[in-house]
Short mmCIF file of C-alpha atoms (C1' of nucleotides) in Angstrom, two decimals:
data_model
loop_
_atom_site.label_atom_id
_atom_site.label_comp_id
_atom_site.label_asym_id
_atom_site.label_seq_id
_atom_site.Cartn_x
_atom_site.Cartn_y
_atom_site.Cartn_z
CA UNK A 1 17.34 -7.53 -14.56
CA UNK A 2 20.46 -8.49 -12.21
CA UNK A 3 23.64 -8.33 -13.97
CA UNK A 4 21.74 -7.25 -17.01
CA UNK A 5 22.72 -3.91 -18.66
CA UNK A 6 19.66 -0.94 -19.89
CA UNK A 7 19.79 -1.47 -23.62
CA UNK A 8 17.03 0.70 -23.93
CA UNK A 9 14.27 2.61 -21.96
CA UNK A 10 10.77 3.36 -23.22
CA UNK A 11 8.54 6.09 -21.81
CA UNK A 12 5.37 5.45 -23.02
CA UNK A 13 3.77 7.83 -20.18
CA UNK A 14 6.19 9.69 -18.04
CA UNK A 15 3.45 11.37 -15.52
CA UNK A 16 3.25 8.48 -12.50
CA UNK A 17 2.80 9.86 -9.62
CA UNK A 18 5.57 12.01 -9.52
CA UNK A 19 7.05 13.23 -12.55
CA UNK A 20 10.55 11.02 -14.15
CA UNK A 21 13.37 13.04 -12.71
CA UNK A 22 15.52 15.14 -15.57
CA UNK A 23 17.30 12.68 -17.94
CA UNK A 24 16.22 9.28 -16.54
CA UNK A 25 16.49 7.62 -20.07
CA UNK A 26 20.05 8.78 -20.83
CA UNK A 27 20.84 8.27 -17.27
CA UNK A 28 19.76 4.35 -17.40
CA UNK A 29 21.12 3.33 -20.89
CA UNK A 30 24.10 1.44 -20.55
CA UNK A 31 24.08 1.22 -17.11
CA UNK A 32 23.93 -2.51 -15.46
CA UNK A 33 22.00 -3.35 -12.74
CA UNK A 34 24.41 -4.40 -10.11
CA UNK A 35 21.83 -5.76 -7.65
CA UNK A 36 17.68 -5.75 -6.91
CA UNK A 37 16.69 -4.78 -3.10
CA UNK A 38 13.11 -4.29 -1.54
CA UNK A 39 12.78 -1.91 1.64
CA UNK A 40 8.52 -1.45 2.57
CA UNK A 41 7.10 -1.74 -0.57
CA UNK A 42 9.54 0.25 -2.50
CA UNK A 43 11.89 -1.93 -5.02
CA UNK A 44 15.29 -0.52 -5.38
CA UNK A 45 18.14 -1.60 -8.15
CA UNK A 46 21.27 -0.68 -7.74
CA UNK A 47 23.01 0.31 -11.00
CA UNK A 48 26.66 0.35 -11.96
CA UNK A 49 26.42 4.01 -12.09
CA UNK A 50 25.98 4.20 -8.62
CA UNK A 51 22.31 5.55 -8.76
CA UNK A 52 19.50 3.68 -7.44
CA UNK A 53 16.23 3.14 -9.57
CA UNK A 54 13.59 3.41 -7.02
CA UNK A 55 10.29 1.76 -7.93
CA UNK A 56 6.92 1.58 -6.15
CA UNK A 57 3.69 0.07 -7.28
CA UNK A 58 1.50 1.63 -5.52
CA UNK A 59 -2.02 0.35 -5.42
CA UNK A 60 -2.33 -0.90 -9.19
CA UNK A 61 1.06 -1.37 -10.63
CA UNK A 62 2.80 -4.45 -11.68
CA UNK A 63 6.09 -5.96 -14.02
CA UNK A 64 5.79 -8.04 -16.81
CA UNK A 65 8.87 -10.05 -18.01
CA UNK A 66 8.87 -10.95 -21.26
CA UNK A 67 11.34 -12.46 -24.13
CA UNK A 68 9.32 -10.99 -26.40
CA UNK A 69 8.00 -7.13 -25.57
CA UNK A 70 4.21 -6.77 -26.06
CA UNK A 71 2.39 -3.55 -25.45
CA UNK A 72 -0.55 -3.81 -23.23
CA UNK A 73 -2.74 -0.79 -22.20
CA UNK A 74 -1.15 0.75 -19.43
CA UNK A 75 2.38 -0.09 -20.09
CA UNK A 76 4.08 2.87 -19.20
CA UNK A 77 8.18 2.13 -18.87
CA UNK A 78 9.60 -0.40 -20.92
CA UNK A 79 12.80 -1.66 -19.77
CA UNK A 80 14.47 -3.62 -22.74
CA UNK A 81 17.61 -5.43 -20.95
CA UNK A 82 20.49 -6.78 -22.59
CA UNK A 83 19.33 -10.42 -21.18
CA UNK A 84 16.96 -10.17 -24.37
CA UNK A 85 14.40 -9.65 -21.79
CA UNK A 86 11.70 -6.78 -21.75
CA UNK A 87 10.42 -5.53 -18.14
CA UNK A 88 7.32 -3.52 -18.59
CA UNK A 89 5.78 -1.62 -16.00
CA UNK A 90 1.82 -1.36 -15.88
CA UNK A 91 -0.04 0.19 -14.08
CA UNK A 92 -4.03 1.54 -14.97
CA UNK A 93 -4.21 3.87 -11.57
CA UNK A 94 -1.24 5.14 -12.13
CA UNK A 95 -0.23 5.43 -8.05
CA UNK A 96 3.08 3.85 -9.04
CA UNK A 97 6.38 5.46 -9.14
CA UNK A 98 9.77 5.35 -10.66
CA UNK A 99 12.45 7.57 -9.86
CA UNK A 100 16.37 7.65 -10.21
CA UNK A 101 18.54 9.05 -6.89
CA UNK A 102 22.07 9.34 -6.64
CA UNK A 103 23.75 8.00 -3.52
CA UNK A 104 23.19 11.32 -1.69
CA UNK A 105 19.69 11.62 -2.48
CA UNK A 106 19.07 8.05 -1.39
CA UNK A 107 21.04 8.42 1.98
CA UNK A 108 18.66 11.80 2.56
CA UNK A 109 15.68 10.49 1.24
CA UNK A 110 13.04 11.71 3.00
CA UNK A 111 10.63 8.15 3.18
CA UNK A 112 13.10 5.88 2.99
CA UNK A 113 15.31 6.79 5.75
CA UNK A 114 12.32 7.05 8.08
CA UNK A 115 11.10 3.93 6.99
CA UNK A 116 10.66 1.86 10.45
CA UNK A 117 12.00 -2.07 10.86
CA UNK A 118 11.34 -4.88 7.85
CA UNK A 119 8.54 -6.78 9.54
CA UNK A 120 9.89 -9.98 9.32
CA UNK A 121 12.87 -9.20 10.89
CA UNK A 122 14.60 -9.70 13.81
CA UNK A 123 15.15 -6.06 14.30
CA UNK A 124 11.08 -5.94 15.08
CA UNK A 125 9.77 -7.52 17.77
CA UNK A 126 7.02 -6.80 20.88
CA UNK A 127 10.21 -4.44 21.97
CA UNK A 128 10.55 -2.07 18.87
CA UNK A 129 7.01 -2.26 18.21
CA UNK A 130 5.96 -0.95 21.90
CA UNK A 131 8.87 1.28 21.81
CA UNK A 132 7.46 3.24 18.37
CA UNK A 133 3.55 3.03 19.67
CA UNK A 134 4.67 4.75 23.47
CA UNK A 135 2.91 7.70 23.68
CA UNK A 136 0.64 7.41 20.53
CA UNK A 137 -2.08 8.83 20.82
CA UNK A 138 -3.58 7.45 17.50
CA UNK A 139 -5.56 4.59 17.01
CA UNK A 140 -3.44 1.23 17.03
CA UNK A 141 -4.53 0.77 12.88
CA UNK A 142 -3.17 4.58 12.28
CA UNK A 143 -0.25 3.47 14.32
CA UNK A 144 0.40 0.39 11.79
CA UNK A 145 -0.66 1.93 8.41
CA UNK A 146 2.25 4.48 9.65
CA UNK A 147 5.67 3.08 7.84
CA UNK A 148 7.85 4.62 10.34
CA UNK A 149 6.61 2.25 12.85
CA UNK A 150 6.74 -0.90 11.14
CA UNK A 151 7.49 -0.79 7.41
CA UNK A 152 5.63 -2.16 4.69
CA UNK A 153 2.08 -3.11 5.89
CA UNK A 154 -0.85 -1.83 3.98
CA UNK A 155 -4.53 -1.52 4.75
CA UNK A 156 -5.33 -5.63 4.60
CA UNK A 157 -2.63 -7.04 6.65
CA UNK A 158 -2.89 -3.90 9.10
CA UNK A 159 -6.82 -5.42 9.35
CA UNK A 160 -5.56 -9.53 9.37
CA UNK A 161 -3.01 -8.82 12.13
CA UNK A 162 -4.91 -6.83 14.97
CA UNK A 163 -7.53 -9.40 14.15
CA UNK A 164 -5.11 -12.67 14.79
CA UNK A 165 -3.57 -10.31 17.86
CA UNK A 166 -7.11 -9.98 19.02
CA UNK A 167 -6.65 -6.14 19.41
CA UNK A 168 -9.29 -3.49 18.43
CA UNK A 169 -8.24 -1.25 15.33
CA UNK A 170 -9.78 1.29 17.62
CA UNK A 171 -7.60 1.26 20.44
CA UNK A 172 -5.08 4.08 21.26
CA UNK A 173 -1.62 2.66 20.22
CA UNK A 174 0.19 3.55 23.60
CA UNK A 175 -1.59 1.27 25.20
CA UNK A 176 0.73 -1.94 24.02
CA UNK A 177 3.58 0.03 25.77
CA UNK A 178 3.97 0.91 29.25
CA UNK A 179 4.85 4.39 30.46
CA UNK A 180 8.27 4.04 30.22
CA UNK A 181 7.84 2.10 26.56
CA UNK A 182 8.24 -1.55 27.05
CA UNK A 183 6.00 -4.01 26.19
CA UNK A 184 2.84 -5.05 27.06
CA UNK A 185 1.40 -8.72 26.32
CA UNK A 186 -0.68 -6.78 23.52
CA UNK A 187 2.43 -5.59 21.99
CA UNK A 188 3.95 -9.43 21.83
CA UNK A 189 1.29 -10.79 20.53
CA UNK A 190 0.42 -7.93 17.97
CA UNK A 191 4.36 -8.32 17.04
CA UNK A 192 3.99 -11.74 16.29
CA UNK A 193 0.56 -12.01 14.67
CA UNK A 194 1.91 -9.40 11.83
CA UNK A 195 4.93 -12.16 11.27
CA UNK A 196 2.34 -14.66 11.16
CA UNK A 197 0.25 -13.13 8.14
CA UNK A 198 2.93 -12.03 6.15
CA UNK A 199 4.49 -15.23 6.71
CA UNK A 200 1.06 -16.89 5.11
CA UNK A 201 0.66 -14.30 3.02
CA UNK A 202 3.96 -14.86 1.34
CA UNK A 203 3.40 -18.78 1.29
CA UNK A 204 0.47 -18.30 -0.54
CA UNK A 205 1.68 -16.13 -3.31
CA UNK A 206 3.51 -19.73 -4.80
CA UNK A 207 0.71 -21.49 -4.65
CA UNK A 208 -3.28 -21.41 -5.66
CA UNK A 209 -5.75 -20.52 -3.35
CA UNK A 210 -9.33 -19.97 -3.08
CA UNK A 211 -10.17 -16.21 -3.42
CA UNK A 212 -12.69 -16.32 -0.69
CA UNK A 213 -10.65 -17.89 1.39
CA UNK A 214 -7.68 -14.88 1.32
CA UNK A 215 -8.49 -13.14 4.55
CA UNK A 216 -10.20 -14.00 7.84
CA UNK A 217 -11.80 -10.44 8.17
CA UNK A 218 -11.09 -8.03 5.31
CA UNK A 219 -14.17 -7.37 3.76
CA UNK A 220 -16.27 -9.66 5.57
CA UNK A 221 -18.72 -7.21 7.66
CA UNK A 222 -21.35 -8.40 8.78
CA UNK A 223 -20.10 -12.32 8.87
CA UNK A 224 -19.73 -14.46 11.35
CA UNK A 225 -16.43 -14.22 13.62
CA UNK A 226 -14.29 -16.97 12.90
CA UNK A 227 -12.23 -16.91 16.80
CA UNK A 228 -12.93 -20.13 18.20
CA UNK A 229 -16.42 -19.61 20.73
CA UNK A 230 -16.94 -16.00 19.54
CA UNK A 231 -19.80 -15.14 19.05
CA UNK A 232 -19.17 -11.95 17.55
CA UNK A 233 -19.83 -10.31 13.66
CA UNK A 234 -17.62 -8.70 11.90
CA UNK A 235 -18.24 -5.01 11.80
CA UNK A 236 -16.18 -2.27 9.31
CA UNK A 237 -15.84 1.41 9.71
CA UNK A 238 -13.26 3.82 8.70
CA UNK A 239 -10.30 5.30 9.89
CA UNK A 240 -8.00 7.62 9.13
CA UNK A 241 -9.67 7.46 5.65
CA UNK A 242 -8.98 3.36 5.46
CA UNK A 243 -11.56 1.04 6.10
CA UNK A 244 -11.24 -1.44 9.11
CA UNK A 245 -12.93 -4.43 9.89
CA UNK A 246 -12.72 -6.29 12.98
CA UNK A 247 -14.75 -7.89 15.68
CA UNK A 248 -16.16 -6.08 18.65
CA UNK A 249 -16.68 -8.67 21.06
CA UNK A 250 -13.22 -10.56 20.08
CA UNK A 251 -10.81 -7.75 19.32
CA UNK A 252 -10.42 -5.28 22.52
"C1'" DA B 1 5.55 17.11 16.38
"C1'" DT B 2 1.48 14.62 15.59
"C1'" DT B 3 -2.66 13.73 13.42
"C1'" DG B 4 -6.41 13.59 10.09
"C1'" DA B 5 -8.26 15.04 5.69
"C1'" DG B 6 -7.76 15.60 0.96
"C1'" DA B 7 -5.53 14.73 -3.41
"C1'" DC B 8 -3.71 11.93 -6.97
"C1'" DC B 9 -6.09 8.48 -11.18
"C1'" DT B 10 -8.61 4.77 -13.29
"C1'" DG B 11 -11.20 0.49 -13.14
"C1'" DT B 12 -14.92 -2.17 -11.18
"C1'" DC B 13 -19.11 -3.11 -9.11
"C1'" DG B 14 -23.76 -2.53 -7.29
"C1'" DG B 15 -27.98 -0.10 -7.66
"C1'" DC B 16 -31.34 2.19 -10.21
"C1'" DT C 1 -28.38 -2.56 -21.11
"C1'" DG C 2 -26.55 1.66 -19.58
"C1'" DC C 3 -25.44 5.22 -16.57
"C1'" DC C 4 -23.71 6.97 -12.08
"C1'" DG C 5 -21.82 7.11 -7.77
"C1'" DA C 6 -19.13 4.77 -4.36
"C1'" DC C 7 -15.16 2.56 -3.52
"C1'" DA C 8 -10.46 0.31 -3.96
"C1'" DG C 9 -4.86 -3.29 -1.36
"C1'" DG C 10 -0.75 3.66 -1.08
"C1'" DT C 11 1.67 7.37 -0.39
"C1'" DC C 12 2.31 12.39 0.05
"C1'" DT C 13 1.18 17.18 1.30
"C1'" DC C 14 -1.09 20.43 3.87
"C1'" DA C 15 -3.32 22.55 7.67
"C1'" DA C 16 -5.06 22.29 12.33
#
DNA sequence: ATTGAGACCTGTCGGC
DNA sequence: TGCCGACAGGTCTCAA
């Protein structure tokens, strides 16, 4: 899509989540795509307009680029872009999102300008993550699922990181910070162990992997902890209407 | 202000 | 085999 111009725009199904704001067809037509960005899990282009498509797949969605546009069920934008290329955007649940923002809207956006630090980062460490969790009294996995504390980690990674950190999804956030907010040991090794599974995560996208072998805990209750000399089984519950899984005797 | 619960929608899977 | 309920990787809004 970079550099590419909108030759034409295809609603196929214009109720997403939220509704396509007034006029988005006319509004993208013409209009190049002067650069792609990602903040959390939202995708942003930037078009010559000065508007900003903003994009989010939400638990199903996904993009298909094609020389040649096919219509699958579930398509529900077509993007056809003056590269010759077709972008289609499916998505069965329909969670996903699409909406156009001028500059203003996207400078007062309500998510997006709360959205805390990129991950992966240097602007989050054991310092900005004990800083956002002082004086939480939520559990630590609210205090994660929560994108103004660290953006961009969903249910799995929330569960693979306290895990690798060797934290209990259960315990009260504020206790990785001192009083004051600086960081406990907790907090340096929970900042580092959610760099550590992204980073692995995002490795793995390029390359094949053995589906059972995805995740050291996520949906693995009732198997065997994998820590070195624990003993421990994974157990799962839920929280804050997610479902964790950790282990007890490991994770404190 | 913070927190948790419910809502949104469809596909898949396990159990009967 | 077919039906039915439970559940799913994410926000977002509302009410306590």
């Amino acid at each position: 899509m970079k550099g590419a111009r909108f030759v034409s725009v295809v609603l196929r199904r214009a109720d997403l989540r939220t509704a396509f704001p007034p006029r988005f067809v006319a509004r993208l037509k013409g209009r190049t795509v002067a650069r792609l960005d990602r903040r959390a899990k939202y995708l942003l282009a930037v078009l010559s307009s000065g508007d900003t498509l903003l994009m989010h797949l939400g638990m199903s969605g996904s993009f298909r680029v094609e020389r040649a546009a096919r219509t699958v069920p579930h398509d529900h934008v077509v993007f056809h872009m003056s590269s010759g290329r077709s972008v289609s955007f499916n998505d069965p649940r329909r969670f996903g999102l699409m909406d156009l923002l001028t500059p203003r809207q996207l400078a007062a956006h309500a998510t997006l300008s709360r959205l805390g630090p990129e991950p992966l980062s240097a602007a989050f460490d054991a310092a900005a993550l004990a800083r956002a969790c002082r004086g939480k009294k939520t559990s630590l996995k609210a205090a994660l699922l929560d994108q103004r504390v660290v953006a961009g980690l969903g249910n799995i990674y929330v569960v693979e990181a306290l895990y690798l950190a060797r934290l209990s999804p259960l315990r009260r956030a504020s206790t990785i910070a001192t009083p004051s907010g600086a960081p406990r040991p907790a907090a340096f090794r929970l900042a580092a162990a959610i760099k550590t599974v992204l980073e692995d995560a995002i490795a793995r996208t390029s390359k094949p992997y053995r589906q059972s072998d995805r995740f050291q805990v996520y949906d693995r209750a009732g198997e065997r902890c994998r820590t070195p000399r624990c003993m421990g089984s994974i157990a799962q519950r839920t929280q804050a209407g997610r479902t964790s899984y950790y282990c007890p005797v490991c994770q404190r």
